[in-house]
Amino acid sequence: MKVSRWVWGAASLVYAFLYLPLAIVVVFSFNDSALNAEWVGFTLDWYKQLFHDDVMIEAASHTLAIGFVTCVVSTVLGTLAGYAMYKYRLRLLPVLVLTPIAIPEILTGVSLLIFFVMLNMTLGLVSITLSHIAFCIGFVAIVVRSRLQGMDESLVEAARDLGASPITAFRRITLPLIMPGIIAGALMAFTLSIDDFVISFFTAGVGSNTLPLEIYSRVKVPVKLNPEVNAISSLLMLLTLSLILIVSKVAPSALRAGGD
Amino acid sequence: MRNLSTRFSRWLISGPPLLYLLIFFAAPSLIMVFAAFRIPGDYGGLVPMVQTDDAGHTQVLINAGNWHDFITFENFGRFFEDSIYAQLFLKSFWYAGLTTVICIVLAYPLAWLIARSAKKTRDLLVLLVILPFWSNFLIRVYAWMIILGPQSYFSIGLNKFLALFGIAPVTMLFSEFAVIVGLVYVHLPFMVLPLYANLEKHDMALLDAAQDLGANAWQRFWRITWPLSLPGVWAGTALVFIPALGMFAIPDLLGGTDTGMIGNLIKQQFLDSRDWPFGSTLSIMLTLAVLLMAAIAGWAGSRKKERA
């Protein structure tokens, strides 16, 4: 059955609705006017200004450091969780892995805030990183588990029959087969961490800004003009979208596993 | 021996992530539940139950006689006594519900187009839906601050158009309208993906048969496609409604003074009023609302699946 012209038209409008706002931010980042109102002319001034903005640079370095640690730790823990959920019949682990993804982020954020303060921990980069790992484990675990489910188990059995120890069989057979899933999970964890706003907002405390927190504090006061925000937003979008494009090449099913 | 080593490796593999999530997810959640029954401290936080003096001696302040100086049910009483909290919950349900309905309407043509495309185009079209979801959440909200701002091409154009009919100019930013637009924009991909996954499985022969029997396009949609797609619609509803219900940043940035949602009140209790016990109470109520919604969506979705 052919798709009617009406469906094509409606779907194109919805695609435009999805992309036009993002395009506008990018276009205005090159606009020679501090107002986000009309196109005046082309400029790279906002990008130049950005590289001299110490606050933004510090926020960017925080974001990348948190993202890197989150990525490494949550990939290891998430891979273990995904493998355990595939291999064994577990009750508690799947609940703990999946719930942080399913509930509104604000609930995770405020409960971690209470938790860190009660432990007398100074809120800052460490508390943000610990929180990010907690919600990234689930995404890695889901991707790794779905990769394992698509794997041919008889390959492992064959290796075992030929005398390989369980550890050798895992290292030589299972691990290389699920590697695309692990890489995809790692890139997703990194992306989720550098993009996170809500959980960072509650666990950051004072003086430990990340890029999304810095963007928030600048756009929250609309009176102040912030053409730099367009520039940093465009760069951040470029980074995360390229990471996700890589994920879609490495493990095409990974993104959908995260989505549904 | 073999049994023992299996059990050992099982703990070795599932132990580390389990331990991490027990400490950094389960424990904080439980502490939040207990915090709802505590009394706020003088400078925020909670009234301490344990005190350590300068010499390092720790003293437990709470005992059987004075426990109600530390533990209270008042926070829940406060929630149910004043109707403004119930109203706020209702308003948040209304925003999340309206968002869900608009997402269904917008997602349907998209999901249908993707499901009926050739395999190669299909992957590309799905990717095009997923990509905006993975770009920064705040930037996506900020983009609408630009579009709906009073100086934007869109606002000026719309107001010129309205003036043709003698209608007074409208301001779109910082309004209920802006909040709903933001909520729909951010959550739309969550509706498209499950709906597409469902529509993809439909047997097209059913529609051909209906057409042969004289059903028009409208009848074919409402009598065949829509009822068969309900499990997908319910899955998408859970994925859109639940995060939308707990949102605070969108009303914060796009809304006005009277468009706050539950999330904004929770944020205010924790960061501005510093009344943690009441903030925790509100968070528990939000959790209950989320569980209720997940249960409804799960039940309705599986019921439709059985009949289909």
Coordinates of C-alpha atoms in Angstrom, one line a residue:
Chain A
M1 CA 0.0 0.0 0.0
K2 CA 1.4 3.4 -1.0
V3 CA 1.8 6.2 1.5
S4 CA -0.6 9.0 0.6
R5 CA 0.6 12.5 -0.2
W6 CA -1.2 13.8 3.0
V7 CA 1.0 11.5 5.2
W8 CA 4.1 12.7 3.4
G9 CA 3.1 16.3 3.8
A10 CA 2.3 16.0 7.5
A11 CA 5.4 13.9 8.2
S12 CA 7.6 16.5 6.5
L13 CA 6.1 19.3 8.7
V14 CA 6.9 17.3 11.8
Y15 CA 10.5 16.7 10.7
A16 CA 10.7 20.5 10.1
F17 CA 9.3 21.0 13.6
L18 CA 12.1 18.7 15.0
Y19 CA 15.0 20.4 13.1
L20 CA 14.1 24.0 12.6
P21 CA 14.7 25.1 16.2
L22 CA 18.2 23.5 16.3
A23 CA 19.0 25.1 12.9
I24 CA 18.0 28.5 14.3
V25 CA 20.4 28.3 17.2
V26 CA 23.3 27.4 14.7
V27 CA 22.3 30.2 12.3
F28 CA 22.2 32.8 15.0
S29 CA 25.6 31.7 16.3
F30 CA 27.0 33.3 13.1
N31 CA 24.8 36.4 13.2
D32 CA 26.5 39.8 13.5
S33 CA 24.1 41.0 16.1
A34 CA 23.8 40.3 19.9
L35 CA 20.0 40.1 19.6
N36 CA 18.5 36.8 18.6
A37 CA 16.0 38.7 16.4
E38 CA 17.0 39.3 12.8
W39 CA 19.8 38.3 10.5
V40 CA 22.3 41.1 10.1
G41 CA 25.4 39.6 8.6
F42 CA 27.9 36.8 9.0
T43 CA 30.5 36.8 11.8
L44 CA 32.7 34.5 13.8
D45 CA 33.0 37.0 16.7
W46 CA 30.9 34.9 19.1
Y47 CA 33.2 31.9 18.6
K48 CA 36.3 34.1 19.1
Q49 CA 34.7 35.5 22.3
L50 CA 34.0 32.1 23.5
F51 CA 37.6 31.0 23.4
H52 CA 38.5 34.0 25.6
D53 CA 35.7 33.4 28.1
D54 CA 37.4 31.7 31.1
V55 CA 34.2 30.8 32.8
M56 CA 33.0 28.9 29.8
I57 CA 36.4 27.2 29.3
E58 CA 36.4 26.1 32.9
A59 CA 32.8 24.8 32.6
A60 CA 33.8 22.9 29.4
S61 CA 36.8 21.3 31.1
H62 CA 34.6 20.2 34.0
T63 CA 32.1 18.7 31.6
L64 CA 34.7 16.8 29.7
A65 CA 36.4 15.5 32.9
I66 CA 33.1 14.4 34.4
G67 CA 32.1 12.8 31.1
F68 CA 35.3 10.9 30.7
V69 CA 35.3 9.4 34.2
T70 CA 31.5 8.6 34.0
C71 CA 32.1 7.0 30.6
V72 CA 34.9 4.7 31.9
V73 CA 33.3 3.6 35.2
S74 CA 29.7 3.2 33.9
T75 CA 31.0 1.2 30.8
V76 CA 32.7 -1.3 33.1
L77 CA 29.8 -1.5 35.6
G78 CA 27.2 -1.4 32.9
T79 CA 28.8 -4.2 30.9
L80 CA 29.0 -6.3 34.0
A81 CA 25.3 -5.5 34.7
G82 CA 24.3 -6.3 31.2
Y83 CA 26.2 -9.6 31.2
A84 CA 24.8 -10.6 34.6
M85 CA 21.2 -9.8 33.5
Y86 CA 21.7 -11.9 30.3
K87 CA 23.4 -14.8 32.0
Y88 CA 21.6 -15.2 35.4
R89 CA 18.0 -14.9 36.6
L90 CA 18.3 -11.9 38.9
R91 CA 15.5 -10.0 40.7
L92 CA 17.1 -7.0 42.2
L93 CA 19.7 -5.9 39.7
P94 CA 17.3 -5.3 36.7
V95 CA 15.1 -3.2 38.9
L96 CA 18.0 -1.1 40.1
V97 CA 19.4 -0.8 36.6
L98 CA 16.2 0.2 34.9
T99 CA 14.4 2.4 37.5
P100 CA 16.8 5.4 37.3
I101 CA 16.1 5.5 33.5
A102 CA 12.3 5.2 33.9
I103 CA 11.5 7.8 36.7
P104 CA 11.6 11.6 36.2
E105 CA 15.2 12.8 36.7
I106 CA 14.3 15.3 39.3
L107 CA 13.5 12.4 41.8
T108 CA 17.0 11.0 41.3
G109 CA 18.5 14.5 41.6
V110 CA 16.9 15.5 44.9
S111 CA 17.4 12.1 46.6
L112 CA 21.1 12.3 45.7
L113 CA 21.3 15.8 47.0
I114 CA 19.9 14.7 50.4
F115 CA 22.2 11.7 50.4
F116 CA 25.4 13.7 49.7
V117 CA 24.6 16.4 52.2
M118 CA 23.8 13.8 54.9
L119 CA 27.1 12.2 54.3
N120 CA 28.7 15.6 54.8
M121 CA 30.1 15.5 51.3
T122 CA 31.0 18.8 49.7
L123 CA 28.9 19.0 46.5
G124 CA 31.0 19.4 43.5
L125 CA 32.7 17.6 40.6
V126 CA 32.9 14.3 42.6
S127 CA 29.2 14.3 43.6
I128 CA 28.2 15.1 40.0
T129 CA 30.3 12.3 38.6
L130 CA 29.0 9.7 41.1
S131 CA 25.4 10.7 40.2
H132 CA 26.1 10.5 36.5
I133 CA 27.5 7.0 36.8
A134 CA 24.4 5.9 38.6
F135 CA 22.0 6.7 35.7
C136 CA 24.5 5.8 32.9
I137 CA 25.0 2.2 34.1
G138 CA 21.4 1.4 32.9
F139 CA 21.9 2.6 29.3
V140 CA 25.2 0.7 28.9
A141 CA 23.6 -2.4 30.5
I142 CA 20.6 -2.3 28.1
V143 CA 22.7 -2.0 25.0
V144 CA 25.2 -4.8 26.1
R145 CA 22.3 -7.1 27.0
S146 CA 20.6 -6.7 23.7
R147 CA 23.9 -7.3 21.9
L148 CA 24.3 -10.6 24.0
Q149 CA 20.8 -11.6 23.2
G150 CA 21.6 -11.4 19.5
M151 CA 24.8 -13.5 19.9
D152 CA 25.1 -17.1 18.9
E153 CA 25.6 -19.0 22.2
S154 CA 26.8 -22.1 20.5
L155 CA 30.1 -20.4 19.7
V156 CA 30.9 -20.1 23.4
E157 CA 29.8 -23.8 23.9
A158 CA 32.1 -24.8 21.0
A159 CA 35.0 -23.0 22.6
R160 CA 34.3 -24.7 26.0
D161 CA 34.1 -28.1 24.3
L162 CA 37.5 -27.5 22.7
G163 CA 38.9 -27.0 26.2
A164 CA 38.8 -23.2 26.7
S165 CA 38.3 -22.1 30.3
P166 CA 35.2 -19.9 31.0
I167 CA 37.4 -16.9 31.2
T168 CA 39.3 -17.6 28.0
A169 CA 36.0 -18.3 26.2
F170 CA 34.6 -14.9 27.5
R171 CA 37.8 -13.1 26.5
R172 CA 38.3 -14.7 23.1
I173 CA 34.6 -15.2 22.0
T174 CA 32.0 -13.3 23.9
L175 CA 34.0 -10.0 24.4
P176 CA 34.9 -9.5 20.7
L177 CA 31.3 -10.3 19.7
I178 CA 29.7 -7.8 22.1
M179 CA 32.4 -5.1 21.6
P180 CA 30.3 -3.0 19.3
G181 CA 27.6 -2.9 22.0
I182 CA 30.2 -1.9 24.6
I183 CA 31.6 0.9 22.4
A184 CA 28.1 2.2 21.6
G185 CA 27.2 2.1 25.4
A186 CA 30.4 4.0 26.3
L187 CA 29.7 6.7 23.7
M188 CA 26.1 6.9 24.9
A189 CA 27.3 7.3 28.5
F190 CA 29.7 10.0 27.6
T191 CA 27.0 11.9 25.6
L192 CA 24.4 11.5 28.4
S193 CA 26.9 12.8 30.9
I194 CA 28.0 15.9 29.0
D195 CA 24.4 16.7 28.1
D196 CA 22.9 16.2 31.6
F197 CA 21.3 19.2 33.2
V198 CA 18.7 18.1 35.8
I199 CA 20.8 15.7 37.9
S200 CA 23.9 18.0 37.7
F201 CA 21.6 20.9 38.8
F202 CA 20.9 19.3 42.1
T203 CA 24.2 17.7 42.8
A204 CA 26.6 20.5 41.8
G205 CA 26.6 22.9 44.7
V206 CA 28.3 26.2 44.3
G207 CA 31.3 26.9 42.1
S208 CA 31.4 23.7 40.1
N209 CA 29.8 24.6 36.9
T210 CA 29.3 22.3 33.9
L211 CA 28.5 23.5 30.4
P212 CA 24.7 22.8 30.6
L213 CA 24.6 24.5 34.1
E214 CA 26.5 27.6 32.7
I215 CA 24.1 27.8 29.7
Y216 CA 21.1 27.6 32.0
S217 CA 22.3 30.4 34.3
R218 CA 23.0 32.6 31.2
V219 CA 19.7 32.0 29.5
K220 CA 17.7 32.2 32.7
V221 CA 18.1 36.0 32.8
P222 CA 16.7 37.0 29.5
V223 CA 17.6 40.7 29.9
K224 CA 21.3 40.0 29.5
L225 CA 22.4 39.3 26.0
N226 CA 24.3 36.1 25.4
P227 CA 25.2 35.6 21.8
E228 CA 28.0 33.3 23.1
V229 CA 25.4 30.8 24.2
N230 CA 24.5 30.2 20.6
A231 CA 28.1 29.5 19.8
I232 CA 28.7 27.1 22.6
S233 CA 25.3 25.4 22.0
S234 CA 26.3 24.8 18.4
L235 CA 29.6 23.3 19.3
L236 CA 28.0 21.1 21.9
M237 CA 25.4 19.9 19.4
L238 CA 28.2 19.2 16.9
L239 CA 30.0 17.1 19.4
T240 CA 27.0 15.0 20.7
L241 CA 25.5 14.6 17.3
S242 CA 28.7 13.2 15.8
L243 CA 29.1 10.8 18.8
I244 CA 25.5 9.6 18.2
L245 CA 26.2 9.2 14.5
I246 CA 29.2 7.0 15.3
V247 CA 27.0 5.0 17.7
S248 CA 24.4 4.5 14.9
K249 CA 27.2 3.1 12.7
V250 CA 28.9 0.9 15.3
A251 CA 25.7 -0.6 16.7
P252 CA 22.6 0.4 14.8
S253 CA 20.1 -1.2 17.2
A254 CA 21.7 0.4 20.3
L255 CA 19.9 3.8 20.0
R256 CA 16.5 2.2 19.7
A257 CA 17.3 0.0 22.6
G258 CA 17.8 3.1 24.6
G259 CA 14.8 4.8 23.1
D260 CA 12.3 2.0 23.9
Chain B
M1 CA 32.4 -27.5 43.7
R2 CA 31.1 -26.5 40.3
N3 CA 28.0 -25.1 42.0
L4 CA 30.2 -23.1 44.3
S5 CA 32.2 -21.6 41.5
T6 CA 29.1 -20.7 39.5
R7 CA 27.7 -18.9 42.5
F8 CA 31.1 -17.1 43.1
S9 CA 31.3 -15.9 39.5
R10 CA 27.7 -14.8 39.6
W11 CA 28.5 -12.6 42.6
L12 CA 31.8 -11.4 41.0
I13 CA 29.9 -10.2 37.9
S14 CA 26.7 -8.8 39.3
G15 CA 28.2 -7.6 42.6
P16 CA 30.0 -4.4 41.5
P17 CA 27.1 -2.8 39.6
L18 CA 24.7 -4.0 42.3
L19 CA 26.7 -2.5 45.1
Y20 CA 27.1 0.8 43.2
L21 CA 23.4 1.1 42.5
L22 CA 22.5 0.1 46.1
I23 CA 24.7 2.9 47.4
F24 CA 24.0 5.6 44.8
F25 CA 20.4 4.9 43.9
A26 CA 18.6 2.7 46.4
A27 CA 20.0 4.2 49.6
P28 CA 19.3 7.9 48.5
S29 CA 15.7 6.9 47.5
L30 CA 15.1 5.3 50.9
I31 CA 16.7 8.2 52.7
M32 CA 14.3 10.5 50.8
V33 CA 11.3 8.5 52.0
F34 CA 12.5 8.8 55.6
A35 CA 13.2 12.5 55.2
A36 CA 9.5 13.1 54.4
F37 CA 8.8 12.1 58.1
R38 CA 11.4 14.5 59.6
I39 CA 11.4 18.1 60.7
P40 CA 13.4 20.7 58.8
G41 CA 16.5 22.1 60.5
D42 CA 16.9 25.7 61.4
Y43 CA 19.2 26.4 58.5
G44 CA 17.7 24.0 56.0
G45 CA 18.4 20.2 55.9
L46 CA 16.9 18.1 58.8
V47 CA 16.9 18.5 62.5
P48 CA 19.8 16.3 63.6
M49 CA 19.1 13.1 65.5
V50 CA 22.7 12.5 66.4
Q51 CA 25.1 15.1 67.7
T52 CA 28.9 15.1 67.8
D53 CA 30.5 17.6 70.3
D54 CA 33.9 19.3 69.9
A55 CA 35.6 16.5 71.9
G56 CA 34.4 14.0 69.3
H57 CA 31.8 12.3 71.5
T58 CA 28.7 11.2 69.6
Q59 CA 25.4 11.5 71.3
V60 CA 22.1 10.1 70.1
L61 CA 19.5 12.8 70.7
I62 CA 16.4 10.9 69.8
N63 CA 14.8 8.5 72.4
A64 CA 11.5 6.8 73.2
G65 CA 10.3 9.9 75.1
N66 CA 11.0 12.7 72.7
W67 CA 10.7 11.1 69.3
H68 CA 8.0 13.5 68.1
D69 CA 10.5 16.3 68.3
F70 CA 12.2 14.6 65.4
I71 CA 9.6 12.6 63.5
T72 CA 6.3 13.9 62.2
F73 CA 3.4 13.1 59.9
E74 CA 2.7 16.8 59.5
N75 CA 4.2 17.0 56.0
F76 CA 1.6 14.7 54.5
G77 CA -1.1 16.6 56.5
R78 CA 0.1 19.8 55.0
F79 CA -0.1 18.3 51.5
F80 CA -3.7 17.2 51.9
E81 CA -4.9 20.2 54.0
D82 CA -4.2 22.9 51.5
S83 CA -5.9 22.4 48.1
I84 CA -3.2 24.4 46.3
Y85 CA -1.0 21.3 46.2
A86 CA -3.8 19.1 44.8
Q87 CA -4.5 21.8 42.2
L88 CA -0.8 21.9 41.3
F89 CA -0.8 18.2 40.8
L90 CA -3.9 18.4 38.6
K91 CA -2.4 21.2 36.5
S92 CA 0.8 19.1 36.0
F93 CA -1.4 16.1 35.0
W94 CA -3.2 18.4 32.6
Y95 CA 0.0 19.7 31.0
A96 CA 1.5 16.2 30.7
G97 CA -1.8 14.8 29.4
L98 CA -2.1 17.5 26.8
T99 CA 1.5 17.0 25.8
T100 CA 0.9 13.3 25.3
V101 CA -2.2 13.8 23.1
I102 CA -0.4 16.4 20.9
C103 CA 2.6 14.0 20.7
I104 CA 0.3 11.2 19.5
V105 CA -1.2 13.4 16.8
L106 CA 2.2 14.6 15.6
A107 CA 3.9 11.2 15.9
Y108 CA 1.3 9.2 13.9
P109 CA 2.0 10.5 10.4
L110 CA 5.8 10.2 11.1
A111 CA 5.6 6.7 12.5
W112 CA 3.3 5.6 9.6
L113 CA 5.6 7.0 7.0
I114 CA 8.7 5.3 8.6
A115 CA 6.9 2.0 8.9
R116 CA 5.8 2.0 5.3
S117 CA 9.2 3.0 3.8
A118 CA 11.7 0.7 2.2
K119 CA 14.1 -0.9 4.6
K120 CA 17.1 1.4 3.7
T121 CA 15.1 4.7 3.9
R122 CA 13.5 3.4 7.1
D123 CA 16.8 3.3 9.1
L124 CA 17.6 6.8 8.0
L125 CA 14.2 8.2 8.9
V126 CA 14.4 6.6 12.3
L127 CA 17.9 8.1 12.9
L128 CA 16.5 11.5 11.9
V129 CA 13.9 11.1 14.8
I130 CA 16.5 10.0 17.3
L131 CA 19.2 12.6 16.6
P132 CA 17.3 15.7 18.0
F133 CA 16.6 13.6 21.2
W134 CA 20.3 13.1 21.7
S135 CA 21.2 16.8 21.4
N136 CA 21.3 18.8 24.6
F137 CA 18.0 19.2 26.3
L138 CA 18.6 22.7 27.5
I139 CA 19.6 23.9 24.0
R140 CA 16.4 22.5 22.6
V141 CA 14.4 24.5 25.2
Y142 CA 16.6 27.6 24.6
A143 CA 15.8 27.4 20.9
W144 CA 12.2 27.9 21.7
M145 CA 13.0 31.0 23.8
I146 CA 14.4 32.5 20.6
I147 CA 11.5 31.4 18.4
L148 CA 8.8 32.5 20.7
G149 CA 10.5 35.7 21.9
P150 CA 8.7 39.0 21.1
Q151 CA 11.4 40.1 18.6
S152 CA 11.5 36.9 16.6
Y153 CA 10.4 36.6 12.9
F154 CA 7.8 34.2 14.0
S155 CA 6.2 36.5 16.7
I156 CA 6.4 39.6 14.5
G157 CA 4.9 37.7 11.5
L158 CA 2.1 36.1 13.5
N159 CA 1.2 39.5 15.1
K160 CA 1.1 41.2 11.6
F161 CA -1.2 38.4 10.4
L162 CA -3.4 38.7 13.5
A163 CA -3.6 42.5 13.0
L164 CA -5.2 41.9 9.6
F165 CA -8.2 40.5 11.4
G166 CA -8.0 43.3 14.0
I167 CA -6.7 41.0 16.7
A168 CA -4.4 42.5 19.4
P169 CA -0.8 41.3 19.4
V170 CA 0.0 38.2 21.5
T171 CA 3.1 37.5 23.5
M172 CA 4.0 33.8 23.3
L173 CA 7.0 33.4 25.5
F174 CA 6.5 32.9 29.3
S175 CA 3.0 31.5 28.8
E176 CA 1.2 28.2 29.1
F177 CA 1.4 27.9 25.3
A178 CA 5.2 28.1 25.4
V179 CA 5.4 25.4 28.1
I180 CA 3.3 23.0 26.1
V181 CA 5.3 23.6 22.9
G182 CA 8.5 22.9 24.9
L183 CA 7.1 19.8 26.5
V184 CA 5.9 18.4 23.1
Y185 CA 9.2 19.3 21.4
V186 CA 11.3 17.5 24.0
H187 CA 9.2 14.4 24.3
L188 CA 8.1 13.8 20.7
P189 CA 10.7 11.2 19.8
F190 CA 9.6 9.0 22.7
M191 CA 6.2 8.7 21.1
V192 CA 7.4 8.1 17.5
L193 CA 9.7 5.1 18.3
P194 CA 7.3 2.8 20.1
L195 CA 4.5 3.8 17.7
Y196 CA 6.7 3.0 14.7
A197 CA 7.7 -0.3 16.2
N198 CA 4.0 -1.2 16.4
L199 CA 2.9 0.0 13.0
E200 CA 5.7 -1.9 11.3
K201 CA 4.2 -5.2 12.4
H202 CA 0.7 -4.5 11.0
D203 CA -0.6 -6.8 8.3
M204 CA -1.3 -4.6 5.3
A205 CA -3.6 -7.3 3.8
L206 CA -6.2 -6.2 6.4
L207 CA -6.3 -2.7 5.0
D208 CA -6.6 -4.0 1.4
A209 CA -9.4 -6.3 2.5
A210 CA -11.2 -3.5 4.1
Q211 CA -10.8 -1.3 1.0
D212 CA -12.1 -4.1 -1.2
L213 CA -15.1 -4.3 1.1
G214 CA -15.8 -0.6 0.5
A215 CA -14.3 1.0 3.6
N216 CA -13.0 4.5 3.0
A217 CA -9.7 5.8 4.3
W218 CA -11.3 7.3 7.5
Q219 CA -13.0 4.0 8.3
R220 CA -9.9 2.0 7.6
F221 CA -7.9 4.1 10.0
W222 CA -10.4 4.2 12.9
R223 CA -11.6 0.6 12.6
I224 CA -8.3 -1.2 11.8
T225 CA -5.1 0.8 12.2
W226 CA -5.9 2.7 15.4
P227 CA -7.2 -0.2 17.5
L228 CA -4.2 -2.3 16.4
S229 CA -1.8 0.4 17.3
L230 CA -3.0 0.9 20.8
P231 CA -0.2 -1.1 22.5
G232 CA 2.3 1.2 20.8
V233 CA 0.3 4.3 21.7
W234 CA 0.2 3.2 25.4
A235 CA 3.9 2.5 25.4
G236 CA 4.6 5.9 24.0
T237 CA 2.2 7.5 26.5
A238 CA 4.2 6.0 29.4
L239 CA 7.4 7.3 27.9
V240 CA 6.0 10.8 27.3
F241 CA 3.7 11.3 30.2
I242 CA 6.0 10.2 33.0
P243 CA 9.1 12.5 32.3
A244 CA 6.8 15.4 31.3
L245 CA 5.0 15.1 34.7
G246 CA 8.3 15.7 36.6
M247 CA 9.7 18.5 34.4
F248 CA 10.9 21.7 36.0
A249 CA 13.3 23.3 33.6
I250 CA 10.8 23.9 30.8
P251 CA 8.2 25.8 32.9
D252 CA 11.2 27.5 34.5
L253 CA 12.6 28.8 31.2
L254 CA 9.5 29.1 28.9
G255 CA 6.7 29.6 31.4
G256 CA 5.4 32.6 33.3
T257 CA 4.6 33.2 36.9
D258 CA 1.6 30.9 37.0
T259 CA 2.7 28.0 34.9
G260 CA 4.8 26.1 37.4
M261 CA 4.5 22.3 37.7
I262 CA 5.2 19.8 40.5
G263 CA 8.9 19.8 39.6
N264 CA 9.2 23.6 40.1
L265 CA 7.7 23.3 43.6
I266 CA 10.0 20.4 44.5
K267 CA 13.0 22.4 43.3
Q268 CA 11.8 25.4 45.3
Q269 CA 11.5 23.4 48.5
F270 CA 15.0 22.0 48.1
L271 CA 17.0 25.0 46.9
D272 CA 15.0 28.1 47.9
S273 CA 12.8 27.5 51.0
R274 CA 15.2 24.7 52.1
D275 CA 12.3 22.7 53.5
W276 CA 13.7 19.2 52.7
P277 CA 11.0 17.2 54.5
F278 CA 8.2 18.8 52.5
G279 CA 10.2 18.6 49.3
S280 CA 10.6 14.9 50.0
T281 CA 6.9 14.5 50.7
L282 CA 6.2 16.1 47.3
S283 CA 8.7 13.8 45.6
I284 CA 7.0 10.8 47.2
M285 CA 3.7 12.0 45.9
L286 CA 5.2 12.5 42.4
T287 CA 6.7 8.9 42.6
L288 CA 3.2 7.6 43.5
A289 CA 1.7 9.5 40.5
V290 CA 4.4 8.0 38.2
L291 CA 3.8 4.5 39.5
L292 CA 0.0 4.9 39.0
M293 CA 0.5 6.1 35.4
A294 CA 3.0 3.3 34.6
A295 CA 0.5 0.8 36.0
I296 CA -2.4 2.2 33.9
A297 CA -0.3 2.3 30.7
G298 CA 1.1 -1.2 31.3
W299 CA -2.3 -2.6 32.0
A300 CA -4.1 -0.9 29.1
G301 CA -1.3 -1.8 26.7
S302 CA -1.3 -5.5 27.6
R303 CA -5.1 -5.7 27.5
K304 CA -5.1 -4.4 24.0
K305 CA -2.4 -6.7 23.0
E306 CA -4.4 -9.8 24.1
R307 CA -7.4 -8.8 22.1
A308 CA -5.4 -7.8 19.0

